């Protein structure tokens, strides 16, 4: 029985580590504590201004769960969303999804960069959204640009 519990615990920890690693840059340095449930979406603080949004099922739900001052994205391939504050971050998503820009202040855009560090897209000022986003060419984000 002890061997089964140890194996199950090790598998659970491995799954959590993979989930946090796929979540983006610096995801593994967070507290991993659940903050709240908003609009049916569980918000898990990953640290460094990144929050995992678990349970997103629609574009409207992503927008409703995106806190003021945040940029939120969802990857259908990954099956979860992330919420970012100002700063730069790597992103390891591919495939389709959505994003919602809920930034505030004077820098209300997000720049998206490709594999070579070239800017491939800049969002419109907040509030704005894309319900047919393609994450495949996006390798990093700079949140809060003018």
PDB file of C-alpha atoms in Angstrom:
ATOM      1  CA  UNK A   1       0.000   0.000   0.000  1.00  0.00           C
ATOM      2  CA  UNK A   2       2.840   2.408   0.838  1.00  0.00           C
ATOM      3  CA  UNK A   3       4.427   1.786  -2.578  1.00  0.00           C
ATOM      4  CA  UNK A   4       1.137   2.640  -4.340  1.00  0.00           C
ATOM      5  CA  UNK A   5       0.771   5.887  -2.347  1.00  0.00           C
ATOM      6  CA  UNK A   6       4.381   6.835  -3.084  1.00  0.00           C
ATOM      7  CA  UNK A   7       3.911   6.138  -6.796  1.00  0.00           C
ATOM      8  CA  UNK A   8       0.652   8.125  -6.935  1.00  0.00           C
ATOM      9  CA  UNK A   9       2.262  11.039  -5.072  1.00  0.00           C
ATOM     10  CA  UNK A  10       5.254  11.040  -7.420  1.00  0.00           C
ATOM     11  CA  UNK A  11       2.968  11.005 -10.465  1.00  0.00           C
ATOM     12  CA  UNK A  12       0.897  13.889  -9.077  1.00  0.00           C
ATOM     13  CA  UNK A  13       4.005  15.973  -8.391  1.00  0.00           C
ATOM     14  CA  UNK A  14       5.354  15.228 -11.891  1.00  0.00           C
ATOM     15  CA  UNK A  15       2.059  16.310 -13.459  1.00  0.00           C
ATOM     16  CA  UNK A  16       2.076  19.540 -11.436  1.00  0.00           C
ATOM     17  CA  UNK A  17       5.670  20.278 -12.466  1.00  0.00           C
ATOM     18  CA  UNK A  18       4.874  19.709 -16.146  1.00  0.00           C
ATOM     19  CA  UNK A  19       1.752  21.895 -15.890  1.00  0.00           C
ATOM     20  CA  UNK A  20       3.664  24.748 -14.274  1.00  0.00           C
ATOM     21  CA  UNK A  21       6.559  24.478 -16.720  1.00  0.00           C
ATOM     22  CA  UNK A  22       4.220  24.627 -19.716  1.00  0.00           C
ATOM     23  CA  UNK A  23       2.565  27.672 -18.123  1.00  0.00           C
ATOM     24  CA  UNK A  24       5.284  30.079 -19.201  1.00  0.00           C
ATOM     25  CA  UNK A  25       8.458  31.691 -17.997  1.00  0.00           C
ATOM     26  CA  UNK A  26       9.046  31.733 -14.260  1.00  0.00           C
ATOM     27  CA  UNK A  27       5.944  29.609 -13.640  1.00  0.00           C
ATOM     28  CA  UNK A  28       7.774  27.180 -11.380  1.00  0.00           C
ATOM     29  CA  UNK A  29       8.838  29.946  -8.992  1.00  0.00           C
ATOM     30  CA  UNK A  30       5.302  30.739  -7.869  1.00  0.00           C
ATOM     31  CA  UNK A  31       3.460  29.786  -4.745  1.00  0.00           C
ATOM     32  CA  UNK A  32       0.970  27.549  -6.538  1.00  0.00           C
ATOM     33  CA  UNK A  33      -1.776  28.724  -4.182  1.00  0.00           C
ATOM     34  CA  UNK A  34      -5.366  29.060  -5.328  1.00  0.00           C
ATOM     35  CA  UNK A  35      -6.464  32.681  -5.153  1.00  0.00           C
ATOM     36  CA  UNK A  36     -10.129  32.579  -6.076  1.00  0.00           C
ATOM     37  CA  UNK A  37     -12.780  31.342  -8.434  1.00  0.00           C
ATOM     38  CA  UNK A  38     -14.183  34.032 -10.730  1.00  0.00           C
ATOM     39  CA  UNK A  39     -16.854  33.330 -13.366  1.00  0.00           C
ATOM     40  CA  UNK A  40     -16.320  29.589 -12.861  1.00  0.00           C
ATOM     41  CA  UNK A  41     -12.570  29.909 -13.483  1.00  0.00           C
ATOM     42  CA  UNK A  42     -10.053  28.852 -10.838  1.00  0.00           C
ATOM     43  CA  UNK A  43      -7.217  31.382 -10.528  1.00  0.00           C
ATOM     44  CA  UNK A  44      -3.887  29.937  -9.339  1.00  0.00           C
ATOM     45  CA  UNK A  45      -1.020  32.335  -8.559  1.00  0.00           C
ATOM     46  CA  UNK A  46       2.164  31.085 -10.235  1.00  0.00           C
ATOM     47  CA  UNK A  47       4.274  34.032  -9.064  1.00  0.00           C
ATOM     48  CA  UNK A  48       6.013  36.885 -10.894  1.00  0.00           C
ATOM     49  CA  UNK A  49       2.686  38.384 -11.991  1.00  0.00           C
ATOM     50  CA  UNK A  50       1.456  35.210 -13.741  1.00  0.00           C
ATOM     51  CA  UNK A  51      -1.837  33.526 -12.856  1.00  0.00           C
ATOM     52  CA  UNK A  52      -3.104  30.232 -14.275  1.00  0.00           C
ATOM     53  CA  UNK A  53      -6.760  30.299 -15.302  1.00  0.00           C
ATOM     54  CA  UNK A  54      -8.118  26.771 -15.007  1.00  0.00           C
ATOM     55  CA  UNK A  55     -11.611  25.911 -16.248  1.00  0.00           C
ATOM     56  CA  UNK A  56     -11.895  28.432 -19.108  1.00  0.00           C
ATOM     57  CA  UNK A  57     -14.413  27.131 -21.632  1.00  0.00           C
ATOM     58  CA  UNK A  58     -15.260  30.203 -23.757  1.00  0.00           C
ATOM     59  CA  UNK A  59     -13.994  33.584 -24.889  1.00  0.00           C
ATOM     60  CA  UNK A  60     -16.661  35.313 -22.777  1.00  0.00           C
ATOM     61  CA  UNK A  61     -15.556  33.377 -19.695  1.00  0.00           C
ATOM     62  CA  UNK A  62     -11.916  34.376 -20.298  1.00  0.00           C
ATOM     63  CA  UNK A  63     -12.906  38.052 -20.562  1.00  0.00           C
ATOM     64  CA  UNK A  64     -15.074  37.858 -17.423  1.00  0.00           C
ATOM     65  CA  UNK A  65     -12.276  36.242 -15.408  1.00  0.00           C
ATOM     66  CA  UNK A  66      -9.518  38.604 -16.609  1.00  0.00           C
ATOM     67  CA  UNK A  67      -8.707  41.011 -13.770  1.00  0.00           C
ATOM     68  CA  UNK A  68      -8.330  44.724 -14.354  1.00  0.00           C
ATOM     69  CA  UNK A  69      -4.756  45.601 -15.342  1.00  0.00           C
ATOM     70  CA  UNK A  70      -4.069  42.144 -16.820  1.00  0.00           C
ATOM     71  CA  UNK A  71      -3.612  40.539 -20.234  1.00  0.00           C
ATOM     72  CA  UNK A  72      -5.229  37.094 -20.428  1.00  0.00           C
ATOM     73  CA  UNK A  73      -4.780  34.334 -22.968  1.00  0.00           C
ATOM     74  CA  UNK A  74      -6.150  30.851 -23.502  1.00  0.00           C
ATOM     75  CA  UNK A  75      -4.633  28.020 -25.526  1.00  0.00           C
ATOM     76  CA  UNK A  76      -6.957  25.279 -26.753  1.00  0.00           C
ATOM     77  CA  UNK A  77      -3.893  23.040 -27.192  1.00  0.00           C
ATOM     78  CA  UNK A  78      -2.763  23.567 -23.577  1.00  0.00           C
ATOM     79  CA  UNK A  79      -6.320  23.528 -22.189  1.00  0.00           C
ATOM     80  CA  UNK A  80      -5.898  26.415 -19.747  1.00  0.00           C
ATOM     81  CA  UNK A  81      -5.449  30.163 -19.672  1.00  0.00           C
ATOM     82  CA  UNK A  82      -2.850  32.495 -18.216  1.00  0.00           C
ATOM     83  CA  UNK A  83      -3.087  36.046 -16.927  1.00  0.00           C
ATOM     84  CA  UNK A  84      -0.056  38.360 -17.057  1.00  0.00           C
ATOM     85  CA  UNK A  85       0.746  41.705 -15.479  1.00  0.00           C
ATOM     86  CA  UNK A  86       3.213  44.178 -16.986  1.00  0.00           C
ATOM     87  CA  UNK A  87       6.576  42.790 -18.037  1.00  0.00           C
ATOM     88  CA  UNK A  88       8.006  40.306 -20.508  1.00  0.00           C
ATOM     89  CA  UNK A  89       7.500  36.571 -20.529  1.00  0.00           C
ATOM     90  CA  UNK A  90       8.179  33.552 -22.699  1.00  0.00           C
ATOM     91  CA  UNK A  91       5.257  31.501 -23.906  1.00  0.00           C
ATOM     92  CA  UNK A  92       5.324  27.886 -25.047  1.00  0.00           C
ATOM     93  CA  UNK A  93       1.832  27.555 -26.490  1.00  0.00           C
ATOM     94  CA  UNK A  94       0.909  26.533 -30.007  1.00  0.00           C
ATOM     95  CA  UNK A  95      -2.331  26.231 -31.906  1.00  0.00           C
ATOM     96  CA  UNK A  96      -5.494  28.222 -31.535  1.00  0.00           C
ATOM     97  CA  UNK A  97      -7.017  30.101 -28.655  1.00  0.00           C
ATOM     98  CA  UNK A  98      -8.109  33.543 -27.531  1.00  0.00           C
ATOM     99  CA  UNK A  99      -6.810  36.575 -25.687  1.00  0.00           C
ATOM    100  CA  UNK A 100      -8.396  39.449 -23.799  1.00  0.00           C
ATOM    101  CA  UNK A 101      -6.555  42.710 -23.119  1.00  0.00           C
ATOM    102  CA  UNK A 102      -7.782  44.275 -19.865  1.00  0.00           C
ATOM    103  CA  UNK A 103      -4.766  46.527 -19.209  1.00  0.00           C
ATOM    104  CA  UNK A 104      -5.187  49.933 -17.582  1.00  0.00           C
ATOM    105  CA  UNK A 105      -3.143  53.127 -17.471  1.00  0.00           C
ATOM    106  CA  UNK A 106      -1.221  54.678 -20.341  1.00  0.00           C
ATOM    107  CA  UNK A 107       0.482  51.505 -21.632  1.00  0.00           C
ATOM    108  CA  UNK A 108      -2.485  49.415 -22.740  1.00  0.00           C
ATOM    109  CA  UNK A 109      -1.007  47.243 -25.503  1.00  0.00           C
ATOM    110  CA  UNK A 110       0.844  43.922 -25.675  1.00  0.00           C
ATOM    111  CA  UNK A 111       3.642  43.203 -28.150  1.00  0.00           C
ATOM    112  CA  UNK A 112       4.033  39.625 -29.374  1.00  0.00           C
ATOM    113  CA  UNK A 113       7.390  38.360 -30.642  1.00  0.00           C
ATOM    114  CA  UNK A 114       8.420  35.441 -32.877  1.00  0.00           C
ATOM    115  CA  UNK A 115      11.233  32.944 -32.483  1.00  0.00           C
ATOM    116  CA  UNK A 116      13.869  35.367 -33.776  1.00  0.00           C
ATOM    117  CA  UNK A 117      12.813  38.120 -31.380  1.00  0.00           C
ATOM    118  CA  UNK A 118      11.028  40.051 -34.120  1.00  0.00           C
ATOM    119  CA  UNK A 119       7.758  41.813 -33.248  1.00  0.00           C
ATOM    120  CA  UNK A 120       4.983  40.004 -35.105  1.00  0.00           C
ATOM    121  CA  UNK A 121       1.911  41.686 -33.625  1.00  0.00           C
ATOM    122  CA  UNK A 122       0.846  44.458 -31.276  1.00  0.00           C
ATOM    123  CA  UNK A 123      -2.628  44.381 -29.763  1.00  0.00           C
ATOM    124  CA  UNK A 124      -4.966  47.348 -29.949  1.00  0.00           C
ATOM    125  CA  UNK A 125      -5.350  49.436 -26.795  1.00  0.00           C
ATOM    126  CA  UNK A 126      -7.375  47.844 -24.006  1.00  0.00           C
ATOM    127  CA  UNK A 127     -10.072  46.811 -23.813  1.00  0.00           C
ATOM    128  CA  UNK A 128      -9.600  44.573 -26.837  1.00  0.00           C
ATOM    129  CA  UNK A 129      -9.723  40.883 -27.690  1.00  0.00           C
ATOM    130  CA  UNK A 130      -9.038  38.269 -30.339  1.00  0.00           C
ATOM    131  CA  UNK A 131     -11.372  35.278 -30.439  1.00  0.00           C
ATOM    132  CA  UNK A 132      -9.379  33.464 -33.152  1.00  0.00           C
ATOM    133  CA  UNK A 133      -5.782  33.828 -31.935  1.00  0.00           C
ATOM    134  CA  UNK A 134      -2.963  31.662 -33.281  1.00  0.00           C
ATOM    135  CA  UNK A 135      -0.288  31.093 -30.602  1.00  0.00           C
ATOM    136  CA  UNK A 136       2.042  29.013 -32.797  1.00  0.00           C
ATOM    137  CA  UNK A 137       4.272  31.880 -34.014  1.00  0.00           C
ATOM    138  CA  UNK A 138       4.318  33.623 -30.595  1.00  0.00           C
ATOM    139  CA  UNK A 139       7.408  32.911 -28.484  1.00  0.00           C
ATOM    140  CA  UNK A 140       7.261  35.828 -26.048  1.00  0.00           C
ATOM    141  CA  UNK A 141       5.132  38.737 -24.885  1.00  0.00           C
ATOM    142  CA  UNK A 142       5.860  42.239 -23.666  1.00  0.00           C
ATOM    143  CA  UNK A 143       2.840  43.300 -21.637  1.00  0.00           C
ATOM    144  CA  UNK A 144       2.171  47.040 -21.126  1.00  0.00           C
ATOM    145  CA  UNK A 145       3.637  48.839 -24.132  1.00  0.00           C
ATOM    146  CA  UNK A 146       2.571  52.265 -25.374  1.00  0.00           C
TER     147      UNK A 146
END
